[in-house]
JSON list of C-alpha atoms in Angstrom, two decimals:
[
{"chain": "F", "resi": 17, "resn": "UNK", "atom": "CA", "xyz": [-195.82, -17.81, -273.25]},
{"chain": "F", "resi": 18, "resn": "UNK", "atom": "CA", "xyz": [-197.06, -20.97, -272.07]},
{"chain": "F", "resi": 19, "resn": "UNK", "atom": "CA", "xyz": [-194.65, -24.05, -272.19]},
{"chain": "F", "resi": 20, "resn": "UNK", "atom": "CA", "xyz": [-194.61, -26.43, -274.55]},
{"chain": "F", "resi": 21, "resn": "UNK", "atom": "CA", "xyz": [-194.34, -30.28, -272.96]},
{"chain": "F", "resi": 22, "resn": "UNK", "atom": "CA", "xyz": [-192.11, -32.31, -275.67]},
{"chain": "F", "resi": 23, "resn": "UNK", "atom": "CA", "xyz": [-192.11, -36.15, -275.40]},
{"chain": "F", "resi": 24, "resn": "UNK", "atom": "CA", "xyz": [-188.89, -37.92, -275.12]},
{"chain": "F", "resi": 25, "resn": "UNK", "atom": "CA", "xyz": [-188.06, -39.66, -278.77]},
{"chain": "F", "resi": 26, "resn": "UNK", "atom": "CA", "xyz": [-189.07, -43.57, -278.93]},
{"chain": "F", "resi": 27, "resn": "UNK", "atom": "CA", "xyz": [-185.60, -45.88, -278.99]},
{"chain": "F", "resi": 28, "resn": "UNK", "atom": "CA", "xyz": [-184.97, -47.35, -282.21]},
{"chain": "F", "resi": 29, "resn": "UNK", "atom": "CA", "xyz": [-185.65, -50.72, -282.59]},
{"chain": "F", "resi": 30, "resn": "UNK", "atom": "CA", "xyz": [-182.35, -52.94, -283.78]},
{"chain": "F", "resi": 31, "resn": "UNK", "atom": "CA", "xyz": [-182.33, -54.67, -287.40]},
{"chain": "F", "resi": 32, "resn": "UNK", "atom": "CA", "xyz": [-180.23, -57.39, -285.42]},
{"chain": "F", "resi": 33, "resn": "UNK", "atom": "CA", "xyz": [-181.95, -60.47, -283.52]},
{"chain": "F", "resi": 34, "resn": "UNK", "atom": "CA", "xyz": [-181.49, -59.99, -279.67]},
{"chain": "F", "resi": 35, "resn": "UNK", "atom": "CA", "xyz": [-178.57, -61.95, -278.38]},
{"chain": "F", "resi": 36, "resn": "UNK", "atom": "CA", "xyz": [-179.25, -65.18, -276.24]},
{"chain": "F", "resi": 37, "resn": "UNK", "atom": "CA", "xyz": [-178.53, -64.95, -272.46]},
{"chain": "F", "resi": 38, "resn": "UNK", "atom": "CA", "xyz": [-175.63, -67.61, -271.58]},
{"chain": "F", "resi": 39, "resn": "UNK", "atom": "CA", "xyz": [-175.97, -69.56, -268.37]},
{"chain": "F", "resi": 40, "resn": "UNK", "atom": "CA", "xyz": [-173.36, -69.02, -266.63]},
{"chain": "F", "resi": 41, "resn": "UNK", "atom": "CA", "xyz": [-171.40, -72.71, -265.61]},
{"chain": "F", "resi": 42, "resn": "UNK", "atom": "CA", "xyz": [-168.61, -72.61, -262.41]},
{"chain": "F", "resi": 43, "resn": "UNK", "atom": "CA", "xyz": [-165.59, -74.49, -263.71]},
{"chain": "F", "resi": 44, "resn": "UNK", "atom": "CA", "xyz": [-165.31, -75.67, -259.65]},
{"chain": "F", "resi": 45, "resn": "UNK", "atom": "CA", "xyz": [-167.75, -77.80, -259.02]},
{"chain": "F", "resi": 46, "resn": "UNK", "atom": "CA", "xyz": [-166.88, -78.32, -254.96]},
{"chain": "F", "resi": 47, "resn": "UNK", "atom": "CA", "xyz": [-164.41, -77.15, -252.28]},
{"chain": "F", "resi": 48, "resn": "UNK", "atom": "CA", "xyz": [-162.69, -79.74, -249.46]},
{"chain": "F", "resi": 49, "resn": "UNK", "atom": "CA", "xyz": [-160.83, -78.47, -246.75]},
{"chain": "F", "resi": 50, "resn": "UNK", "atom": "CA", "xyz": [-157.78, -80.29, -246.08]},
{"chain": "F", "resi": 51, "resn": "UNK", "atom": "CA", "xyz": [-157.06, -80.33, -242.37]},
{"chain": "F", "resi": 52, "resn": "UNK", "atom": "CA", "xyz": [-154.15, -82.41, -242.41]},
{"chain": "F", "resi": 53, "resn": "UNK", "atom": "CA", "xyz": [-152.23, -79.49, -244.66]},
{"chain": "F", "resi": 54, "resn": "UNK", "atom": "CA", "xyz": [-153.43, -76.86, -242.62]},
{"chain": "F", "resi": 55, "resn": "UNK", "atom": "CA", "xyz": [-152.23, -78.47, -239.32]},
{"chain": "F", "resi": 56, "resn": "UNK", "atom": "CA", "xyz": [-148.99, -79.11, -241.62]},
{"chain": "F", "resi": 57, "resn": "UNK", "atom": "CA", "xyz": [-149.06, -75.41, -242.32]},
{"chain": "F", "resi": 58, "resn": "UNK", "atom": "CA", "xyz": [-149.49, -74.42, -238.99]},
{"chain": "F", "resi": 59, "resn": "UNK", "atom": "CA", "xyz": [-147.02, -76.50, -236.88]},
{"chain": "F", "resi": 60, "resn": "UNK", "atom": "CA", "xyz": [-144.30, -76.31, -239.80]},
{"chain": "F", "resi": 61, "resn": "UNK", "atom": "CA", "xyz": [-143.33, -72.66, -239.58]},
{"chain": "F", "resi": 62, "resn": "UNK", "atom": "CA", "xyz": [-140.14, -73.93, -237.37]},
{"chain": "F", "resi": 63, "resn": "UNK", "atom": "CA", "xyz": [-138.87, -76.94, -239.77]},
{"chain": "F", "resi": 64, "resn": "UNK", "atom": "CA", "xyz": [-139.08, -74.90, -242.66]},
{"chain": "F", "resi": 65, "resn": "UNK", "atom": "CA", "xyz": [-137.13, -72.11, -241.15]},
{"chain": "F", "resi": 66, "resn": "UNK", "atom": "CA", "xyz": [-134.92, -74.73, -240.42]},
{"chain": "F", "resi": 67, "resn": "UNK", "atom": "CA", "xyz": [-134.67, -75.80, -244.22]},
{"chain": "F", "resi": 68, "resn": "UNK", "atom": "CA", "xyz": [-134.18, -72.31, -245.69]},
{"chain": "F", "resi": 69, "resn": "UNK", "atom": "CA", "xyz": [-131.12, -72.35, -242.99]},
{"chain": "F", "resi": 70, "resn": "UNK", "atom": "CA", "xyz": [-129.87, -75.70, -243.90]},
{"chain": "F", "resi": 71, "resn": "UNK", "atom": "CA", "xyz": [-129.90, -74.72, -247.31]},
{"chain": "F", "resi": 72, "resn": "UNK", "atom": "CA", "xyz": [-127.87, -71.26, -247.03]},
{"chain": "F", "resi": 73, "resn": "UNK", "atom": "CA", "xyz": [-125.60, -73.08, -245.34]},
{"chain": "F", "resi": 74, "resn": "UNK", "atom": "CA", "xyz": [-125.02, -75.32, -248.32]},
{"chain": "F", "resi": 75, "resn": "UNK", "atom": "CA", "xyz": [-125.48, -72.85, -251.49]},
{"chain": "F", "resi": 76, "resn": "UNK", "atom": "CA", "xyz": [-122.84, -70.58, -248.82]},
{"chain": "F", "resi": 77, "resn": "UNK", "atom": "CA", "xyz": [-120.40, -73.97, -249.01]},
{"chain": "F", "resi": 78, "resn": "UNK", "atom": "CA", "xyz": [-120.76, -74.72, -252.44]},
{"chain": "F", "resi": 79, "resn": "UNK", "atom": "CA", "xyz": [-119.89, -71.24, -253.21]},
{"chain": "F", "resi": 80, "resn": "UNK", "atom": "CA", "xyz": [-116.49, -70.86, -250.78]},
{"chain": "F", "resi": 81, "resn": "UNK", "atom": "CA", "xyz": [-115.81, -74.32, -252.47]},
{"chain": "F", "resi": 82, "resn": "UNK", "atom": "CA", "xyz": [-115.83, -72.81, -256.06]},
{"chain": "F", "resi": 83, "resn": "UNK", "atom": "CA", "xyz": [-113.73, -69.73, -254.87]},
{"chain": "F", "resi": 84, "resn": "UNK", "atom": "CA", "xyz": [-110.98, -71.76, -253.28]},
{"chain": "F", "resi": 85, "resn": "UNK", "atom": "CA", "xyz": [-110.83, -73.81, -256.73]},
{"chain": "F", "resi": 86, "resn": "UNK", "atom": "CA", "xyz": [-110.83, -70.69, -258.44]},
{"chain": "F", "resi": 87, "resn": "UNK", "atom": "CA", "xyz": [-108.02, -69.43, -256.21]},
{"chain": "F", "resi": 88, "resn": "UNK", "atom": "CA", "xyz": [-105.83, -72.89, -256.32]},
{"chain": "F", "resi": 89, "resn": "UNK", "atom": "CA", "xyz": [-105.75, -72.20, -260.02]},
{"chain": "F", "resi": 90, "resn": "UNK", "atom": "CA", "xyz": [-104.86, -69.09, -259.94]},
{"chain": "F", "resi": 91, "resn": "UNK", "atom": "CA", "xyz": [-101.89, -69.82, -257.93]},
{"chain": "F", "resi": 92, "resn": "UNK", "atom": "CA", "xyz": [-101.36, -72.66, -259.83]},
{"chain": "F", "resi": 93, "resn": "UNK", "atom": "CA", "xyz": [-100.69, -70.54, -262.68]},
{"chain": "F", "resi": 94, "resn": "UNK", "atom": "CA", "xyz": [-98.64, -68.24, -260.94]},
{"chain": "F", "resi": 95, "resn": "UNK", "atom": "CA", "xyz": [-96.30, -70.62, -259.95]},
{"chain": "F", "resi": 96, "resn": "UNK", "atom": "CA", "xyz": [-96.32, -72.02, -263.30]},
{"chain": "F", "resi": 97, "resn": "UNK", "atom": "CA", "xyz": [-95.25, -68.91, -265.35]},
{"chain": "F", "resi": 98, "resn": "UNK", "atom": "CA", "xyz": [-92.04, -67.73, -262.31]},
{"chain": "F", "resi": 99, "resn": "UNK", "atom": "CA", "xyz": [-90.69, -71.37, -262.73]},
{"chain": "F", "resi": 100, "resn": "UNK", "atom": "CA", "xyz": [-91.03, -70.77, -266.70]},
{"chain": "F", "resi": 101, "resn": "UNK", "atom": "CA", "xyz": [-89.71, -67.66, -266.22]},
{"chain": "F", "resi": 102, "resn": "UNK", "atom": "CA", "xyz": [-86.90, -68.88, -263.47]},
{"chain": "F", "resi": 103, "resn": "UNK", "atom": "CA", "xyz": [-85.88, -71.68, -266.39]},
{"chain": "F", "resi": 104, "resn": "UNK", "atom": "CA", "xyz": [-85.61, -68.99, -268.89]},
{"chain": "F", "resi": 105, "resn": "UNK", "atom": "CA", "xyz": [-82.99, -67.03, -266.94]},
{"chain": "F", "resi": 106, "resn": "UNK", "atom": "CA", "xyz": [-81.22, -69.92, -265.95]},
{"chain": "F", "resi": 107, "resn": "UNK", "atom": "CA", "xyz": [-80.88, -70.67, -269.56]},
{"chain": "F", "resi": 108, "resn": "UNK", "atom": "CA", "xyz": [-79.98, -67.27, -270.53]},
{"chain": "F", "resi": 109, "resn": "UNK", "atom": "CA", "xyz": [-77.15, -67.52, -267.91]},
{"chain": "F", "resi": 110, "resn": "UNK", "atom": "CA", "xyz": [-76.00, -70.95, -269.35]},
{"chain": "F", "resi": 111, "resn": "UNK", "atom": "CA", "xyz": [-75.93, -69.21, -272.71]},
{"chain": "F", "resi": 112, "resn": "UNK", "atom": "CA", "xyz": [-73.98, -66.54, -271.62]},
{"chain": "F", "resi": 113, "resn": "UNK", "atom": "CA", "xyz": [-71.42, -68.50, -270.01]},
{"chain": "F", "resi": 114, "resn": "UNK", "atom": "CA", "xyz": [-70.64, -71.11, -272.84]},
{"chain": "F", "resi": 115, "resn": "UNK", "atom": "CA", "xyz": [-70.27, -68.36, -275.29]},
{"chain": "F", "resi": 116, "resn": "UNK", "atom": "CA", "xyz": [-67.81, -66.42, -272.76]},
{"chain": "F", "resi": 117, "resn": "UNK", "atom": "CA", "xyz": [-65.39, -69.92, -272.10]},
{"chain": "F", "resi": 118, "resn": "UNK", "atom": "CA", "xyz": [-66.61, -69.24, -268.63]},
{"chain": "F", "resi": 119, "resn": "UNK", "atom": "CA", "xyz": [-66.33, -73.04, -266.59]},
{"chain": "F", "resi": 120, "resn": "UNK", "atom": "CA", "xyz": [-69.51, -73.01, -264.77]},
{"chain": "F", "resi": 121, "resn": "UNK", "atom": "CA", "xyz": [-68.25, -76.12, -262.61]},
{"chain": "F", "resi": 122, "resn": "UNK", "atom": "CA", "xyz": [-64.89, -74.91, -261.70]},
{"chain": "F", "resi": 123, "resn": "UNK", "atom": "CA", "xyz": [-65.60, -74.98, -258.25]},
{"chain": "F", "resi": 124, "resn": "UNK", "atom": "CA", "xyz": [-66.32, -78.36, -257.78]},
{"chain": "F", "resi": 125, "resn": "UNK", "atom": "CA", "xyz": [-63.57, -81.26, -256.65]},
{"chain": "F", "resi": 126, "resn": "UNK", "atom": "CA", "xyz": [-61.87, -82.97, -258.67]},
{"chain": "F", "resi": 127, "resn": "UNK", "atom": "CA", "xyz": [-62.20, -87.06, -259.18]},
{"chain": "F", "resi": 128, "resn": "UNK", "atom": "CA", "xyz": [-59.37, -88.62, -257.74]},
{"chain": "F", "resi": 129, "resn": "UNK", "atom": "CA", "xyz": [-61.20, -91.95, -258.16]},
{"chain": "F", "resi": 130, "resn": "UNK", "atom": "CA", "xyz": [-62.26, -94.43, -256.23]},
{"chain": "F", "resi": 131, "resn": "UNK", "atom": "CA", "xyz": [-60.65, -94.86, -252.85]},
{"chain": "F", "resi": 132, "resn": "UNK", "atom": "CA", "xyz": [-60.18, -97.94, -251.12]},
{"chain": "F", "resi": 133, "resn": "UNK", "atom": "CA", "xyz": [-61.86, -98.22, -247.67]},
{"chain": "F", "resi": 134, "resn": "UNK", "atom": "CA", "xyz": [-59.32, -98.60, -244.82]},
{"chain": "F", "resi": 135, "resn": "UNK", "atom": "CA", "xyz": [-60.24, -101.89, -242.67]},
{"chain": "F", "resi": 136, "resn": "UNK", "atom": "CA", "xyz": [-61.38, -101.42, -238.88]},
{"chain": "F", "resi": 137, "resn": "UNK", "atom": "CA", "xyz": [-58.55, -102.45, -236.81]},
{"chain": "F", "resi": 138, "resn": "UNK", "atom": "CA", "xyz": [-59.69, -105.33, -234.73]},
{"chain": "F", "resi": 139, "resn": "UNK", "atom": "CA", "xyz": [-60.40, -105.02, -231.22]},
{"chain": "F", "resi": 140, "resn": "UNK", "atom": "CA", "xyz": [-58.44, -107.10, -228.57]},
{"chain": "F", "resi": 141, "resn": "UNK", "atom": "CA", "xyz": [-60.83, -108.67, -226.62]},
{"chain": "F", "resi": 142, "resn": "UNK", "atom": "CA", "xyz": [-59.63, -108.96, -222.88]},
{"chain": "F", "resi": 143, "resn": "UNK", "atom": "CA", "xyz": [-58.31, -112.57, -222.41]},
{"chain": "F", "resi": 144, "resn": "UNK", "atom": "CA", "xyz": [-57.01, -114.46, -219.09]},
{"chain": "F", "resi": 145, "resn": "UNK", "atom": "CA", "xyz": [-59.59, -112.99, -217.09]},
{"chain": "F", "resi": 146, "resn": "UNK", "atom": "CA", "xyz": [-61.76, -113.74, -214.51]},
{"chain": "F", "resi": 147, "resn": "UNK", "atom": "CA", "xyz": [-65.44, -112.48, -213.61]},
{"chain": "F", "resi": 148, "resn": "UNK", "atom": "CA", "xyz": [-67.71, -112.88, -211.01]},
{"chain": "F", "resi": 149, "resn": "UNK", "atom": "CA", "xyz": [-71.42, -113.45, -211.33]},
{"chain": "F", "resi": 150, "resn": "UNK", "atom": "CA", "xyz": [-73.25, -112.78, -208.04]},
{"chain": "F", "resi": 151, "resn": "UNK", "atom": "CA", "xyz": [-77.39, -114.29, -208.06]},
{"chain": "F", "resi": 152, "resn": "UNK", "atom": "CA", "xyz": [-80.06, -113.94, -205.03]},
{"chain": "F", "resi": 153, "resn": "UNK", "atom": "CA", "xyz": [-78.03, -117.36, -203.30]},
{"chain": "F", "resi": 154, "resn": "UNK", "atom": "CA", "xyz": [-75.20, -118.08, -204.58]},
{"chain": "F", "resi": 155, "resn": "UNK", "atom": "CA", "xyz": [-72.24, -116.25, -206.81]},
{"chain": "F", "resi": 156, "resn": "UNK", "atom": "CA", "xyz": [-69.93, -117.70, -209.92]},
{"chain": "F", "resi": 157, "resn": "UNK", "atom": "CA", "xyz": [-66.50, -117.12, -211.19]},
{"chain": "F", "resi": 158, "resn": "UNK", "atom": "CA", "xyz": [-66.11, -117.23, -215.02]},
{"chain": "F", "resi": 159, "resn": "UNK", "atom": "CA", "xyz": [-62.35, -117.86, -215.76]},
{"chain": "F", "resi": 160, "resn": "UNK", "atom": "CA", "xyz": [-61.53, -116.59, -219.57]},
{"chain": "F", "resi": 161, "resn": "UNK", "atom": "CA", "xyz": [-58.37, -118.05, -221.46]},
{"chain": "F", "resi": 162, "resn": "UNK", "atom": "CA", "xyz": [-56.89, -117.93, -224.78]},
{"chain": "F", "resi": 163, "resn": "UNK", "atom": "CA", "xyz": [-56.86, -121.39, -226.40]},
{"chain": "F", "resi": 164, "resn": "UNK", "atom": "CA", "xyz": [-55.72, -122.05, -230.84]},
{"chain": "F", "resi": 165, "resn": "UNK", "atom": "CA", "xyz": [-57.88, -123.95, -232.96]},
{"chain": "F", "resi": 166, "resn": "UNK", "atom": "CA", "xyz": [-56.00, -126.97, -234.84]},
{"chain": "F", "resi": 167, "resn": "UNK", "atom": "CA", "xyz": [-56.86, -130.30, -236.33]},
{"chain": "F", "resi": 168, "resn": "UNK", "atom": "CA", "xyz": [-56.41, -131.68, -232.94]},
{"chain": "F", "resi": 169, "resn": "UNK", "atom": "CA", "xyz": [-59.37, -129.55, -231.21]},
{"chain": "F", "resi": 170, "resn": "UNK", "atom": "CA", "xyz": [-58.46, -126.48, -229.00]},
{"chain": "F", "resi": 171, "resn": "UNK", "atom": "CA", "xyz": [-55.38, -126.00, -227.15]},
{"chain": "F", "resi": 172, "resn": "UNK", "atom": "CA", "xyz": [-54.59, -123.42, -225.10]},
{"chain": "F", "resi": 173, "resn": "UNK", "atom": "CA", "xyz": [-51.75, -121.01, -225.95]},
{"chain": "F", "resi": 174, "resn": "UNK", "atom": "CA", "xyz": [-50.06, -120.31, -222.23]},
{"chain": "F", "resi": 175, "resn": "UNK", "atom": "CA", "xyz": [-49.43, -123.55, -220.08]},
{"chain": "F", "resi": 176, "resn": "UNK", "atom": "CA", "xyz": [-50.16, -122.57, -216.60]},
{"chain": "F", "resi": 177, "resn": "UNK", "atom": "CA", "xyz": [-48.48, -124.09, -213.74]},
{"chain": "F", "resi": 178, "resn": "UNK", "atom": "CA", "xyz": [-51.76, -125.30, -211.95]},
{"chain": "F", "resi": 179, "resn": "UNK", "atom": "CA", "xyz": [-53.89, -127.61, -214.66]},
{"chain": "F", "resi": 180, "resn": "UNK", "atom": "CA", "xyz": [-57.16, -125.30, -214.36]},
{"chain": "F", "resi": 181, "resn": "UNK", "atom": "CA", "xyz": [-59.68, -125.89, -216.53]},
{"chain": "F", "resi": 182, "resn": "UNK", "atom": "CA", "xyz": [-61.11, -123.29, -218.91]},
{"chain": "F", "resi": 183, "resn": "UNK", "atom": "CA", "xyz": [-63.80, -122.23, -217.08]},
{"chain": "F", "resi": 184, "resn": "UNK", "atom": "CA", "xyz": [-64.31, -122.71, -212.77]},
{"chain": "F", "resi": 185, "resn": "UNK", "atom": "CA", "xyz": [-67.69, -122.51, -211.17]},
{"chain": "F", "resi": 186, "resn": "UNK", "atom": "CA", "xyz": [-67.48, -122.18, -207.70]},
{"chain": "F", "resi": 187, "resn": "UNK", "atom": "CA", "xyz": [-71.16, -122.11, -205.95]},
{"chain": "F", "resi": 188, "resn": "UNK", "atom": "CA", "xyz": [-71.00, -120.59, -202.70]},
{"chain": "F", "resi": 189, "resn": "UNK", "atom": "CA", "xyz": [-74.11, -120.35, -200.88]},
{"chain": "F", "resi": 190, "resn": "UNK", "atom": "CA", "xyz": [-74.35, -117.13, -198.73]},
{"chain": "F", "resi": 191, "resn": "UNK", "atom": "CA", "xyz": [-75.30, -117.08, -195.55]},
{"chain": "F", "resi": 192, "resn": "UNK", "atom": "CA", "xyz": [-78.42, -114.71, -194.95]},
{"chain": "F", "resi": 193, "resn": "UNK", "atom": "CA", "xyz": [-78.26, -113.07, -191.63]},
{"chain": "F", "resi": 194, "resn": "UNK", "atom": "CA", "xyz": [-81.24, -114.18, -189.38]},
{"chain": "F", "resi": 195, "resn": "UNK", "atom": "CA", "xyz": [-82.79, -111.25, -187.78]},
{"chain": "F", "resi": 196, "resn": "UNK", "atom": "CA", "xyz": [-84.38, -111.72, -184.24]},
{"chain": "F", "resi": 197, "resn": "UNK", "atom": "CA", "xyz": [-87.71, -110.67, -184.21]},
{"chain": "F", "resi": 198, "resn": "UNK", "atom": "CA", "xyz": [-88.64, -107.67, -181.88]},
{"chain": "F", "resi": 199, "resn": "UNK", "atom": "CA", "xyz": [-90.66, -108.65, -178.82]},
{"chain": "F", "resi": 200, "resn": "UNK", "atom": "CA", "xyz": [-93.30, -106.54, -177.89]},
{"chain": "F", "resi": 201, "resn": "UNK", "atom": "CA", "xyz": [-94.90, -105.93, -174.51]},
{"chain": "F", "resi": 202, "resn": "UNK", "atom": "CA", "xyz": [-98.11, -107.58, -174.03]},
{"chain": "F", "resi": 203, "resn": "UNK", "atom": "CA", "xyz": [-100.92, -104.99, -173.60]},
{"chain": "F", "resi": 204, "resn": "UNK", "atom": "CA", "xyz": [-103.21, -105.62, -170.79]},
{"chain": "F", "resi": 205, "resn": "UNK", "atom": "CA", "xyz": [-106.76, -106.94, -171.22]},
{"chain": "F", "resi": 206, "resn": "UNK", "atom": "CA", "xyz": [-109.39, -104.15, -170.65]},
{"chain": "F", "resi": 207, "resn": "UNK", "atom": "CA", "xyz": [-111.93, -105.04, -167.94]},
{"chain": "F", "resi": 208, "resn": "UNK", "atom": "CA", "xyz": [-115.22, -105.30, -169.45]},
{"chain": "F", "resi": 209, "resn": "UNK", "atom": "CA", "xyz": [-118.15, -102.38, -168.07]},
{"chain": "F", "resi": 210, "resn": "UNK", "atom": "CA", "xyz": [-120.86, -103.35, -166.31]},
{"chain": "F", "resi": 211, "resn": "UNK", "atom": "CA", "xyz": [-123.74, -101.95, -164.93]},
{"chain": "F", "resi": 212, "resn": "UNK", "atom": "CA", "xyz": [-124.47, -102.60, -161.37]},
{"chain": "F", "resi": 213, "resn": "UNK", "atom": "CA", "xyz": [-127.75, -103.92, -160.10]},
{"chain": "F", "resi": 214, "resn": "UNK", "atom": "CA", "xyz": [-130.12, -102.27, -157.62]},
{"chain": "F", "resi": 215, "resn": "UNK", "atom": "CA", "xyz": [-129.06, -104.10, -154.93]},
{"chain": "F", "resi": 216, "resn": "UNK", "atom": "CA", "xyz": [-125.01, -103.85, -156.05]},
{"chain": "F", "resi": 217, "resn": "UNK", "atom": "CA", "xyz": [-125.95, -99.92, -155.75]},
{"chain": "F", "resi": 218, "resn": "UNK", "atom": "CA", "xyz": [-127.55, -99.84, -152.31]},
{"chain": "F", "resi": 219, "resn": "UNK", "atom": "CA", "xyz": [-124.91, -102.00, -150.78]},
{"chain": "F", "resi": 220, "resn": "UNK", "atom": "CA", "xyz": [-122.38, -99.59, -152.58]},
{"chain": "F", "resi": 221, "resn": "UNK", "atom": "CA", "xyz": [-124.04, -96.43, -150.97]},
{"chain": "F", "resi": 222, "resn": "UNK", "atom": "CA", "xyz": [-124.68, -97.94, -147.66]},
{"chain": "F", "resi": 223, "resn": "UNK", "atom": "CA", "xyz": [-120.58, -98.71, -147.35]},
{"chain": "F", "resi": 224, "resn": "UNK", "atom": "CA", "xyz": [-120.05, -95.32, -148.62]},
{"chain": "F", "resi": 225, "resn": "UNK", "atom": "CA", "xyz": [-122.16, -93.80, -145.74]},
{"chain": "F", "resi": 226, "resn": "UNK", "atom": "CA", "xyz": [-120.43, -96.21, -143.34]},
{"chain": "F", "resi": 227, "resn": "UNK", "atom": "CA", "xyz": [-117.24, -94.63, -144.51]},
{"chain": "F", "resi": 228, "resn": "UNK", "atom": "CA", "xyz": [-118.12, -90.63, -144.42]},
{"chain": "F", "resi": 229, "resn": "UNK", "atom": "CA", "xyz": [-119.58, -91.54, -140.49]},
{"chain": "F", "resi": 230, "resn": "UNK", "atom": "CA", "xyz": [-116.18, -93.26, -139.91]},
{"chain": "F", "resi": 231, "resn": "UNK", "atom": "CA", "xyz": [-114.55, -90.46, -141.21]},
{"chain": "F", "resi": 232, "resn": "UNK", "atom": "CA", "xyz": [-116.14, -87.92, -139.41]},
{"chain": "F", "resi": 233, "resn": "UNK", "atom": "CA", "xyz": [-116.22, -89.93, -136.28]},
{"chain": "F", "resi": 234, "resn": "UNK", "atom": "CA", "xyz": [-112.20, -89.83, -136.44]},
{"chain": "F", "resi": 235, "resn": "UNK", "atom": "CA", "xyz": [-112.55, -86.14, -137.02]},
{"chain": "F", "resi": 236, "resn": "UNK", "atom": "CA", "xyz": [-114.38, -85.34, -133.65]},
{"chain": "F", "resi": 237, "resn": "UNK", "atom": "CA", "xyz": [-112.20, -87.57, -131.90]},
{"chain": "F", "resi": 238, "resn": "UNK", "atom": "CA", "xyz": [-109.05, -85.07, -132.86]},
{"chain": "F", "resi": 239, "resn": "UNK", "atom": "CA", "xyz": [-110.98, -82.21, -131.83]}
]
């Protein structure tokens, strides 16, 4: 059999209009580039580590500050319900003891009342007495004496056989002992150096070569 060539079916044509193509419209009509936040960006990596750290360390405060509240409170109300519970036994014990007779403050003193405080004995100051003073120069000698006050002024209360009067001052001036002042030898004056001159040196060598010749002139004599 030979084959048969079929044509592909025609599309059918829509009833509806055709649709109308939309332009299509960007919302953004232009991009800048900031280069102040990107340098921001870029040399800001350390300062906002920095800030995250800073602010751990306060939300990490805040919190410690809320448990140690929380904690006060607590103990707060543990104190408050043993010293309600303290009173309560106390009062249990006071119970029990007024309905036994029981006197809870036997133990205690007795009031004799109010006793009358015993007055110091007064103290006998030394009287007819003498003291001495002693300063940088000079010394003084303080005679005390008993004497009675009266209408007529002070009197004294022993009569002594020499008319002293109530107080002597004696000024003695002391002699200071005069130290001699230790002589010391006189040190002797160091002669000044010099340097010699040429001449001062020749004349010096040509006496000491006058001197070894007279020396060994002596010697060969001897010999």
């Amino acid at each position: 059999m030979e084959p048969v060539i079929f044509n592909p079916p025609r599309p059918k044509k829509s009833v509806l209009p055709p649709a109308k193509k939309r332009k299509t419209t960007h919302k953004i009509e232009e991009i800048n580039f900031d280069f102040e936040k990107r340098a921001d960006y870029l040399t800001g990596f350390h300062k906002r580590k920095v800030a995250r750290i800073k602010q751990a360390q306060a939300e990490a405060e805040k919190k410690a500050k809320e448990e140690r509240i929380a904690l006060r409170k607590q103990l707060r109300e543990e104190r408050k319900q043993e010293l309600q519970e303290h009173v309560e036994a106390v009062n249990a014990l006071l119970q029990v003891s007024k309905t036994s007779g029981m006197d809870v403050d036997g133990d205690e003193e007795a009031w004799n009342g109010i006793e009358e405080d015993v007055a110091p004995e007064p103290v006998d100051h030394e009287v007819d007495h003498e003291e001495e003073y002693v300063d940088e120069d000079k010394y003084t000698t303080v005679t005390v004496e008993a004497v009675d006050i009266s209408k007529d002024g002070l009197q004294k209360l022993v009569d002594h056989e020499d008319s002293e009067t109530a107080e002597e001052v004696e000024v003695k001036p002391v002699e200071k002992e005069t130290k001699e002042k230790k002589k010391w030898p006189k040190k002797e004056k160091k002669k000044k150096f010099r340097y010699e001159s040429k001449a001062e040196r020749r004349i010096t060598r040509e006496k000491q070569k006058a001197a070894k010749k007279g020396r060994a002139g002596a010697r060969r004599g001897n010999d």
